[in-house]
PDB file of C-alpha atoms in Angstrom:
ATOM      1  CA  UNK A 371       0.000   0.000   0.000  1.00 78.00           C
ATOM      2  CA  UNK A 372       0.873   3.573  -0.547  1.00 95.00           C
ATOM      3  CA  UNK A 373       3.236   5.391   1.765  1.00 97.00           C
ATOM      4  CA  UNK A 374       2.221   9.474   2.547  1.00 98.00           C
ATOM      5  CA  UNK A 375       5.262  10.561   0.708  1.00 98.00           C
ATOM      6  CA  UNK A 376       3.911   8.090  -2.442  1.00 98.00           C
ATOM      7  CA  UNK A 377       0.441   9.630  -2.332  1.00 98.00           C
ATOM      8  CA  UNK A 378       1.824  13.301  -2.301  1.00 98.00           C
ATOM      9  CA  UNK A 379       4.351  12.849  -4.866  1.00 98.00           C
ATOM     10  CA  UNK A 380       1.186  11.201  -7.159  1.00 98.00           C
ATOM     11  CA  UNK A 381      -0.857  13.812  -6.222  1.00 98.00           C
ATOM     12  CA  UNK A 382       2.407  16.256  -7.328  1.00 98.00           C
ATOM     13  CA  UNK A 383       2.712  14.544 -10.672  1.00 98.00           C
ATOM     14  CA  UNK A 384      -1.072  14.630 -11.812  1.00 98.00           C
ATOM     15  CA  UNK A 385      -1.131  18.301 -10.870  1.00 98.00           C
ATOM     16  CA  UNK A 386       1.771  18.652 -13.220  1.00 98.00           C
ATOM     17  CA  UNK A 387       0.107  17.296 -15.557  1.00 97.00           C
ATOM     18  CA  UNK A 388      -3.239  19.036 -15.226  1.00 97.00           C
ATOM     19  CA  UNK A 389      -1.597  23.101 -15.258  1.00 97.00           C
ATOM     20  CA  UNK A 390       1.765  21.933 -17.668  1.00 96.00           C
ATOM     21  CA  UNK A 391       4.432  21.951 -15.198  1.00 98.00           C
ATOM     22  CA  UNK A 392       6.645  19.807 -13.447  1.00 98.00           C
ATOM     23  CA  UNK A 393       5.920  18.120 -10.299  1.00 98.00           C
ATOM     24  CA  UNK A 394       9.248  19.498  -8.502  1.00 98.00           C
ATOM     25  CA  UNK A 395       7.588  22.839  -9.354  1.00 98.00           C
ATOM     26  CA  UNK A 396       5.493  22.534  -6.282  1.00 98.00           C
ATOM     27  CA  UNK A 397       8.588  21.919  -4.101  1.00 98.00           C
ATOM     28  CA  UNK A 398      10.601  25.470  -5.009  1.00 98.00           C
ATOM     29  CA  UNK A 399      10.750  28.828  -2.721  1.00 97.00           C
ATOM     30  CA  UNK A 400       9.766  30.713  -5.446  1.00 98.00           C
ATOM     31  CA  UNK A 401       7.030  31.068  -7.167  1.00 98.00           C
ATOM     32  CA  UNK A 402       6.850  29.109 -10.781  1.00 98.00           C
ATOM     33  CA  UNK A 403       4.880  30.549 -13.724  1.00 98.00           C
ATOM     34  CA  UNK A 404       4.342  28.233 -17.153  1.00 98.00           C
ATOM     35  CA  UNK A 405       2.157  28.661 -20.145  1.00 97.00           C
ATOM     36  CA  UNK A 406      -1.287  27.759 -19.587  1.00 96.00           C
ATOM     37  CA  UNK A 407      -2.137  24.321 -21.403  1.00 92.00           C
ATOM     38  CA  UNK A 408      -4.579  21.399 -20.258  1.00 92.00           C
ATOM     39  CA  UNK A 409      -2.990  17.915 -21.131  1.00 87.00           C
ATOM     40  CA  UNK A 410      -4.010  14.728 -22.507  1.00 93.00           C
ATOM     41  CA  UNK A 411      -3.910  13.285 -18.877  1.00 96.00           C
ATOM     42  CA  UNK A 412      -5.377  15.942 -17.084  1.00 97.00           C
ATOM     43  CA  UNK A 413      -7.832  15.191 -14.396  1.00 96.00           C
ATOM     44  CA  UNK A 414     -11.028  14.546 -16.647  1.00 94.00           C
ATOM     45  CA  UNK A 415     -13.238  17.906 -15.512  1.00 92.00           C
ATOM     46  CA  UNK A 416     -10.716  20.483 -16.172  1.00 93.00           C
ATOM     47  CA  UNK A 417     -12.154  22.349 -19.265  1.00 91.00           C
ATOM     48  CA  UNK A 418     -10.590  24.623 -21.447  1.00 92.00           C
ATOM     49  CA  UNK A 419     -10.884  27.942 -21.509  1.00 94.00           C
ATOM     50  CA  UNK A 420      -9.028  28.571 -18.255  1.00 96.00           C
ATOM     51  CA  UNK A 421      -6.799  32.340 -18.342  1.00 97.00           C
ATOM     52  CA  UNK A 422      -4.923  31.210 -15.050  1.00 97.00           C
ATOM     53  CA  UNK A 423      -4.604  28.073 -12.459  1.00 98.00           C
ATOM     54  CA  UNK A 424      -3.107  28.935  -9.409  1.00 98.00           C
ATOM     55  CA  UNK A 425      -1.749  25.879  -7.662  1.00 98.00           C
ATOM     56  CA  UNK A 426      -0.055  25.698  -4.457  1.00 98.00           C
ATOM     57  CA  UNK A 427       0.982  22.597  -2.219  1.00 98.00           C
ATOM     58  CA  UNK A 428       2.389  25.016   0.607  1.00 98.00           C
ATOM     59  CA  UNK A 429       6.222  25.906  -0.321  1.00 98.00           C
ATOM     60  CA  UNK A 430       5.201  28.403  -3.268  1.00 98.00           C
ATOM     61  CA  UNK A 431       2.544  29.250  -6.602  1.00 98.00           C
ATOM     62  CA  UNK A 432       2.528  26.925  -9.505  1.00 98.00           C
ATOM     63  CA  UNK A 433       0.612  29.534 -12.421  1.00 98.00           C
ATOM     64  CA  UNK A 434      -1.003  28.292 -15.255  1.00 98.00           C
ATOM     65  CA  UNK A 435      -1.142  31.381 -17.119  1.00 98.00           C
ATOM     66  CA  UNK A 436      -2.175  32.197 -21.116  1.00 98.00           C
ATOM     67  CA  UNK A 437       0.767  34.368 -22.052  1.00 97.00           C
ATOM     68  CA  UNK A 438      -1.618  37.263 -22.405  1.00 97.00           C
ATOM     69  CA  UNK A 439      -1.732  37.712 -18.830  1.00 98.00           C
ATOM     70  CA  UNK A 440       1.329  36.750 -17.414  1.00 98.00           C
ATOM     71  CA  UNK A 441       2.462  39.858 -16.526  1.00 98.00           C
ATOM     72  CA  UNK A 442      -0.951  40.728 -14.259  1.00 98.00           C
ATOM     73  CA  UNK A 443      -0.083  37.355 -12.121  1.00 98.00           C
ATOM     74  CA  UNK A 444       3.512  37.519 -11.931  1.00 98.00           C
ATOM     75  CA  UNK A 445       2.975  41.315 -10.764  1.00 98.00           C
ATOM     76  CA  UNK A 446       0.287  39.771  -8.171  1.00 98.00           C
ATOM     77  CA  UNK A 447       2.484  36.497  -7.142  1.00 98.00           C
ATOM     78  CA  UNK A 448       5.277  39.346  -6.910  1.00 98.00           C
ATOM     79  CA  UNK A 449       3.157  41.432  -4.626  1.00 97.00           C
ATOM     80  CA  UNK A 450       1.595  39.162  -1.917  1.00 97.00           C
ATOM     81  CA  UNK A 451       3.262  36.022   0.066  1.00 97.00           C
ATOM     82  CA  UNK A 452       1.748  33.133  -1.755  1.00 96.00           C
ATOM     83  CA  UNK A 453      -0.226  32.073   0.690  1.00 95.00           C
ATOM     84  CA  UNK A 454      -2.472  35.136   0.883  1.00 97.00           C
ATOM     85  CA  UNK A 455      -2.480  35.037  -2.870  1.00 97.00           C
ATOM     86  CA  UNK A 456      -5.797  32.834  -2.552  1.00 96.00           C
ATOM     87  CA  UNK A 457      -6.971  35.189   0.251  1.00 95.00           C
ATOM     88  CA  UNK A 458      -9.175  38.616   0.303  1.00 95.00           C
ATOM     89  CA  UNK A 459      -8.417  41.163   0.255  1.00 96.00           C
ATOM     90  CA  UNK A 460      -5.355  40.657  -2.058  1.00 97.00           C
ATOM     91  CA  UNK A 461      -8.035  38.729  -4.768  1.00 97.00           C
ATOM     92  CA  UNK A 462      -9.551  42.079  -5.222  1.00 97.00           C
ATOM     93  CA  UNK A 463      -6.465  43.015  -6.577  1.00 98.00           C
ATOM     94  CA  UNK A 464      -6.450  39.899  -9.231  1.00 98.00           C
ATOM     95  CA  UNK A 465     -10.422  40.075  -9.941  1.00 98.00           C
ATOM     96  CA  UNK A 466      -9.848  43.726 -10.684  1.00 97.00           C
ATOM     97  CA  UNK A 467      -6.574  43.586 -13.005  1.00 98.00           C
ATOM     98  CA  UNK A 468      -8.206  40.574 -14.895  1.00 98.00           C
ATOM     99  CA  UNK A 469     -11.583  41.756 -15.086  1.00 97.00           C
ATOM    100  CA  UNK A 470     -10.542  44.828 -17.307  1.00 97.00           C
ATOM    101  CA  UNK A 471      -9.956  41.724 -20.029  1.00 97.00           C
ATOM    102  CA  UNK A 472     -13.111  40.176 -19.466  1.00 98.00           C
ATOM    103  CA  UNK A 473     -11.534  37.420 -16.720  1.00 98.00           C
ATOM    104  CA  UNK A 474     -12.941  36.661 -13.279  1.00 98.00           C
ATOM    105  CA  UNK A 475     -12.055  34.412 -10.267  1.00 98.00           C
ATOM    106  CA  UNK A 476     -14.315  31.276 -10.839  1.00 97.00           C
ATOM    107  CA  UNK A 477     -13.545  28.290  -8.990  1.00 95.00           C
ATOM    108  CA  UNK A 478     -11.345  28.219  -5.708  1.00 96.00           C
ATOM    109  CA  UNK A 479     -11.107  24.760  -3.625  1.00 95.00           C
ATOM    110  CA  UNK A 480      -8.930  22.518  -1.025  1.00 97.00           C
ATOM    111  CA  UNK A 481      -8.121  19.094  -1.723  1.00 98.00           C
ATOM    112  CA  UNK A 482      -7.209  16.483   0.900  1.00 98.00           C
ATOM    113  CA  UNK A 483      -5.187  12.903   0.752  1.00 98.00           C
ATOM    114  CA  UNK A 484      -5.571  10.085   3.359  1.00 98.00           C
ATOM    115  CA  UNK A 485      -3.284  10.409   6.233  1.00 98.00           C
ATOM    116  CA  UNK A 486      -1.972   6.694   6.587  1.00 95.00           C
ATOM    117  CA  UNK A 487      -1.648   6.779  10.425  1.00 96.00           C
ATOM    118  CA  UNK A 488      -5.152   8.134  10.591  1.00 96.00           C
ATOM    119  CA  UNK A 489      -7.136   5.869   7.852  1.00 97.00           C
ATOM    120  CA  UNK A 490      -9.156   3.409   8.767  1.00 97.00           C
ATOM    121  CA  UNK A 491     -12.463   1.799   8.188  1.00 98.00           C
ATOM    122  CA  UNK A 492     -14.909   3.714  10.965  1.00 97.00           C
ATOM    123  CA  UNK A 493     -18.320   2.437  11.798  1.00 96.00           C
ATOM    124  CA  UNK A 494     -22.128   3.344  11.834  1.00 97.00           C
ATOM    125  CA  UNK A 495     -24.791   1.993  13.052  1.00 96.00           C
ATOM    126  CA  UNK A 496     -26.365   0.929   9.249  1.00 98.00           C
ATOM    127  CA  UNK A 497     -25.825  -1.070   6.827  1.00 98.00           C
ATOM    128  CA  UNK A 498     -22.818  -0.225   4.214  1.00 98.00           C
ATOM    129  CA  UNK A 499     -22.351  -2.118   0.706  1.00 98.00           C
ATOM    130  CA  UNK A 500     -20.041  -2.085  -1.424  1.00 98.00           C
ATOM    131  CA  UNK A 501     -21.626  -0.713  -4.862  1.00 98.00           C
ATOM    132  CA  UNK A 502     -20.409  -0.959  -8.501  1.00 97.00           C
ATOM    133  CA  UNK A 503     -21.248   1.286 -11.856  1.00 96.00           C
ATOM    134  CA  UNK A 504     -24.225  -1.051 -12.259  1.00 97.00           C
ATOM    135  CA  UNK A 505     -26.034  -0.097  -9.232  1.00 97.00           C
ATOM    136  CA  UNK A 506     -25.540   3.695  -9.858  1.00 98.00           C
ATOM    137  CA  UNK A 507     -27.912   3.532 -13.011  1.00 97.00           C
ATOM    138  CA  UNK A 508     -30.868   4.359 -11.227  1.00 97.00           C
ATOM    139  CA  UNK A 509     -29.366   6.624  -8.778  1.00 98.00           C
ATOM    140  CA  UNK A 510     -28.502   9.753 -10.422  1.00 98.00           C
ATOM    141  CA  UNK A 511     -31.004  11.909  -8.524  1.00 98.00           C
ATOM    142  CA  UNK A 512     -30.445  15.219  -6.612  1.00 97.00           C
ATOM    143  CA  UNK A 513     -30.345  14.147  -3.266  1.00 98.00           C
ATOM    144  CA  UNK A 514     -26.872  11.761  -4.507  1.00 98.00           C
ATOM    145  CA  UNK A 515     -25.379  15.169  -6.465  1.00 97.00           C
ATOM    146  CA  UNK A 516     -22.005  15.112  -4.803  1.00 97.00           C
ATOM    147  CA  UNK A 517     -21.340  11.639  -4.764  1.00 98.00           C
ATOM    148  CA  UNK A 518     -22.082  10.894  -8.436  1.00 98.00           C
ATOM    149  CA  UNK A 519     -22.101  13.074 -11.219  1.00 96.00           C
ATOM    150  CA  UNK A 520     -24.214  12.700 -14.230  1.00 95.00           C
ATOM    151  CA  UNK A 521     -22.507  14.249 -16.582  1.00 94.00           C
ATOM    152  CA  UNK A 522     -19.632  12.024 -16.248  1.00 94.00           C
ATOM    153  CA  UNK A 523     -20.955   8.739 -15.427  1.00 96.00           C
ATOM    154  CA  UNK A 524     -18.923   6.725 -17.097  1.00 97.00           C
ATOM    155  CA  UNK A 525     -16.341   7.967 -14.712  1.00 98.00           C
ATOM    156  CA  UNK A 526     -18.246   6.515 -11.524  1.00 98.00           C
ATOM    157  CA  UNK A 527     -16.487   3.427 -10.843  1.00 98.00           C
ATOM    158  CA  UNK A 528     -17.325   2.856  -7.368  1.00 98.00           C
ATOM    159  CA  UNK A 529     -19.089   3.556  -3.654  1.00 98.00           C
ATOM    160  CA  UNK A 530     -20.203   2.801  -0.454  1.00 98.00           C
ATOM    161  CA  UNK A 531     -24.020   2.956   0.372  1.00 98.00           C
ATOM    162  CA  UNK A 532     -25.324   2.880   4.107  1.00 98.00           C
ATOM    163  CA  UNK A 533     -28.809   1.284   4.358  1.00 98.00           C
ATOM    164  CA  UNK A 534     -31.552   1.288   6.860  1.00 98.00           C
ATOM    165  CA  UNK A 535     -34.038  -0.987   6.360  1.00 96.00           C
ATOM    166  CA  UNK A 536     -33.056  -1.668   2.446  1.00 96.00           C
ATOM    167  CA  UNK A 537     -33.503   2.295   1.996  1.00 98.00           C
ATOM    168  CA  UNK A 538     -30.185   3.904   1.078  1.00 98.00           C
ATOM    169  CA  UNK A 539     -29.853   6.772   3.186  1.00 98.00           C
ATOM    170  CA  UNK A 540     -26.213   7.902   2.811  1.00 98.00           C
ATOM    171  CA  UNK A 541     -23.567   7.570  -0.552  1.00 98.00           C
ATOM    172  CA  UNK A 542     -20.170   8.113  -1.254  1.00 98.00           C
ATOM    173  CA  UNK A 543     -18.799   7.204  -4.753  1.00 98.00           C
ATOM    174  CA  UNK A 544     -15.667   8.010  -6.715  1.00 98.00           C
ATOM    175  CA  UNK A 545     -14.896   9.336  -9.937  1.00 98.00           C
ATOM    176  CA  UNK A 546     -11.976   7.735 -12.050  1.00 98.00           C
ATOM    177  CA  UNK A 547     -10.909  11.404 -13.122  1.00 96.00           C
ATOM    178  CA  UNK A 548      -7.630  10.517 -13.250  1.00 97.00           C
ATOM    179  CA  UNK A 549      -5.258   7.147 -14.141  1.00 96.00           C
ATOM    180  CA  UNK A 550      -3.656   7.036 -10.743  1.00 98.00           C
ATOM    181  CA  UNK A 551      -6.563   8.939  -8.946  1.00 98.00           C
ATOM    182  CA  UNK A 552      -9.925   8.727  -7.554  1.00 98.00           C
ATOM    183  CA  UNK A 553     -12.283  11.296  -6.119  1.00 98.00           C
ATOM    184  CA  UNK A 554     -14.446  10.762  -3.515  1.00 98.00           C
ATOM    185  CA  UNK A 555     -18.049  12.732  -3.116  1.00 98.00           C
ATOM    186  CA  UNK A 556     -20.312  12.297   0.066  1.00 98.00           C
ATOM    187  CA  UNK A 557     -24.202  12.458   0.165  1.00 98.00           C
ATOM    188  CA  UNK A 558     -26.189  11.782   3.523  1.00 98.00           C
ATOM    189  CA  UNK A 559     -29.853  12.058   3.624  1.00 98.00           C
ATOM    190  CA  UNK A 560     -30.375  15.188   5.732  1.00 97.00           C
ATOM    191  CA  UNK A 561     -32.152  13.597   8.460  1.00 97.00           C
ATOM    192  CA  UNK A 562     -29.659  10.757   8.998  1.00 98.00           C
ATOM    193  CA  UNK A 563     -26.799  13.558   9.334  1.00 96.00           C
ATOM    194  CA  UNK A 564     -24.089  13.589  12.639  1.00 94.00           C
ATOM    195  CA  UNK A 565     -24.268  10.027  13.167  1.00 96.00           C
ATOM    196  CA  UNK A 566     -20.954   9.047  11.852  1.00 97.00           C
ATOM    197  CA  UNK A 567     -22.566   8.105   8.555  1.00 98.00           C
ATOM    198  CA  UNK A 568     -20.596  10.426   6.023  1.00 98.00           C
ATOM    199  CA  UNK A 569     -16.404   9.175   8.221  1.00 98.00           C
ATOM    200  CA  UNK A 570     -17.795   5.815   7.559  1.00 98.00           C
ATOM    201  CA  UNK A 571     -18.355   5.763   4.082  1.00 98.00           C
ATOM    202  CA  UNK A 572     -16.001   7.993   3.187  1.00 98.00           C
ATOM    203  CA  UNK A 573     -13.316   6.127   4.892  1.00 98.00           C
ATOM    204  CA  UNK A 574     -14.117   2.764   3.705  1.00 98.00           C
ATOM    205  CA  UNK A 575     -14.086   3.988   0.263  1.00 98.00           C
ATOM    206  CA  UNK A 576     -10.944   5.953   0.714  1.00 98.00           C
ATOM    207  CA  UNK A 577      -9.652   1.748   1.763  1.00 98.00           C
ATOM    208  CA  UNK A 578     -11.494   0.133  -1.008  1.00 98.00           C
ATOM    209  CA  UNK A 579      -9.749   3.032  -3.305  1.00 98.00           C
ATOM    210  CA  UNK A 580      -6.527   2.013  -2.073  1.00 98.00           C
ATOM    211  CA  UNK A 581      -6.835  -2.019  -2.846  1.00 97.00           C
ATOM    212  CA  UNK A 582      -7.098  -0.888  -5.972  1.00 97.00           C
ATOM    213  CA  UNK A 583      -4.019   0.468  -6.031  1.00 98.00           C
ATOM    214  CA  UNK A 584      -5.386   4.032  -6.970  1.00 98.00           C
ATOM    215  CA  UNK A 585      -4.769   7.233  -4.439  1.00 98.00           C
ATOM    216  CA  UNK A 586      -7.834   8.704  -2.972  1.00 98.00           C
ATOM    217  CA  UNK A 587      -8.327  12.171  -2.835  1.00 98.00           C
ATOM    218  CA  UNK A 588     -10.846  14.590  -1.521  1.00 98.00           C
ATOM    219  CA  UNK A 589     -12.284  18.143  -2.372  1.00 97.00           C
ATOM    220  CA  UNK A 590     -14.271  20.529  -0.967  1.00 97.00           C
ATOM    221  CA  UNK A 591     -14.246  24.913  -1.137  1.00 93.00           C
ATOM    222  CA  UNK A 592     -12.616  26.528   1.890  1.00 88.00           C
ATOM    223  CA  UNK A 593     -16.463  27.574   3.483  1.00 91.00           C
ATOM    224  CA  UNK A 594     -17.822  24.151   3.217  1.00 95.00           C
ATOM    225  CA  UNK A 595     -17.041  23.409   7.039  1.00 96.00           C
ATOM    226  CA  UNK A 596     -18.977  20.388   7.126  1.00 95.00           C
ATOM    227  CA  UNK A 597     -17.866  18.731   4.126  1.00 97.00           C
ATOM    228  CA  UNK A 598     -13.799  19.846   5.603  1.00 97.00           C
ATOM    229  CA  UNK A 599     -14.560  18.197   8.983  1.00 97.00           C
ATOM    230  CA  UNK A 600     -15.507  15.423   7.266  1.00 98.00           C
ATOM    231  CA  UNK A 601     -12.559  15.003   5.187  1.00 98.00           C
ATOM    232  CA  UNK A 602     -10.335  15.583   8.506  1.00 98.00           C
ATOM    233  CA  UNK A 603     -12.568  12.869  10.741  1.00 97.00           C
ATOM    234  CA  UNK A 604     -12.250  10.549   7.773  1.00 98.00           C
ATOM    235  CA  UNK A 605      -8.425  10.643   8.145  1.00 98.00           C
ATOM    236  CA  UNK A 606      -7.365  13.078   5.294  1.00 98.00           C
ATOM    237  CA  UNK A 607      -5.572  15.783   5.621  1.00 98.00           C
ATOM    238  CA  UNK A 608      -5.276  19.245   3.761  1.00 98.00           C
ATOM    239  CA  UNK A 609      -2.951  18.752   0.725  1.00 98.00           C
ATOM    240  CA  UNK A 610      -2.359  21.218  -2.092  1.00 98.00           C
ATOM    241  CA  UNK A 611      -5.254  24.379  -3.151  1.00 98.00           C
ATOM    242  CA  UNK A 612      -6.434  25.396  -6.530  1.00 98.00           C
ATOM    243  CA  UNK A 613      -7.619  28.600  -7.877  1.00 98.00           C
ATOM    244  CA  UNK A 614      -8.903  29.301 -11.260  1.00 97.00           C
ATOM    245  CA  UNK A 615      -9.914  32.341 -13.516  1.00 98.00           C
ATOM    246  CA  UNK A 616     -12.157  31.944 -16.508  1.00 97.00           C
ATOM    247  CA  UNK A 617     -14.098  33.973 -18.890  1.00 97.00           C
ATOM    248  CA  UNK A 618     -16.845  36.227 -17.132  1.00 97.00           C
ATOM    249  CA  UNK A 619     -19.453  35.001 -19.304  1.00 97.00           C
ATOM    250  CA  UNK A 620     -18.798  31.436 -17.501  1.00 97.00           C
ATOM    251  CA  UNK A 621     -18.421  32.721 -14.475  1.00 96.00           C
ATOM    252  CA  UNK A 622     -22.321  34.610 -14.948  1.00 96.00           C
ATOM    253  CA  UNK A 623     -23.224  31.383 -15.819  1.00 96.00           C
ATOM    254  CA  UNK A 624     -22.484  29.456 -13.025  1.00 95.00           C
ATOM    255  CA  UNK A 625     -24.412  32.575 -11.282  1.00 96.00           C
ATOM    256  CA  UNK A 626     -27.787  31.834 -12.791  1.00 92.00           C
TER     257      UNK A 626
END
């Protein structure tokens, strides 16, 4: 089974190959800046267009930047210590410069990795079965939204149901986005939240993940406090942060 230091440096090298950098990139002091390009093996829901990916695994910036705009975000990583670089009020600064060429701040999230010491299989008091694509056909459905994903369901490979009574009440399933990666989404029927359910599925799929021989990993935006505690009480641990820009059009979009 994977070691920390494996699942980090995997986690390293698909991020290098999502933004067009290398994965010692992450490692510098200083702050690296490459020419924006999505690759071939890119995690499967990163869509072009993208006018900047900010990446950072703690030591510095990795930037993802069309050439068009490198100047704004080396001027901003230049500015601000990278780690308020993801921060207001020193976005304003970014949202502002970009938004005179028709670019806005879109998506920002954190993304956890199991802590070894920390994983294991918790308990609740239902039911949990291991599911299969198969028995996701008839499950695409609002209340399962973040642990499947419709558009992409040939990418849902596997989960963990809990059960009471035959009824599934709580989901987590994984997305093959990746070849050496898996994502994991939670769903608990609201009345059947703070019992545990969400740790226990999501940490036996993070284990069934990992007799695969694939690295789990786990994602959530900074204000979703639940879905964080989660992640941590599960046995992962913060790992790397991800900020995008994109046209405003897609950005109004998202908005409606």
């Amino acid at each position: 089974m994977f070691t920390n230091q494996d699942m980090l440096e995997i986690a390293m090298k698909q991020s290098a190959l999502d933004i067009n950098c290398r994965a010692e990139d992450f490692l510098k002091a200083e702050n690296v800046i490459v020419p924006s390009k999505i690759g071939p093996l890119a995690r499967k829901y990163y869509k072009e267009p993208v006018a900047c990916n900010l990446v950072s695994y703690g030591s510095n910036i990795v930037a993802s930047v069309r050439e068009e705009y490198r100047e704004i975000v080396k001027e901003y990583l230049d500015k601000f210590a990278f780690y308020h670089c993801f921060e207001t009020p020193n976005l304003h600064w970014l949202d502002g410069r970009m938004s005179e060429y028709g670019q806005k701040i879109c998506l920002m999230a954190e993304y956890f990795l199991p802590q070894k010491e920390r994983l294991q299989r918790f308990t609740c008091e239902y039911e949990l079965r291991v599911l299969t694509q198969e028995d996701f056909v008839d499950l695409y459905l609002p209340e399962w939204s973040n642990a499947l994903c419709e558009k992409r369901k040939e990418l849902d490979v596997l989960g963990i149901g809990a059960y009471e009574g035959g009824r599934l009440i709580g989901l987590a399933g994984c997305s093959a986005d990746c070849e050496d990666m898996w994502q994991i989404g939670v769903d608990v029927l609201p009345m059947y939240r703070r019992r545990g359910i969400a740790a226990s599925l999501t940490s036996n799929l993070a284990m069934e993940i990992l007799e695969r021989n694939k690295v789990p990993f786990y994602c959530c935006a900074w204000s979703n406090v639940r879905s964080a505690r989660n992640a941590i009480k599960s046995g992962f641990v913060p790992a790397w942060v991800e900020m995008t820009l994109k046209p405003k059009e897609i950005v109004e979009e998202m908005n409606q």
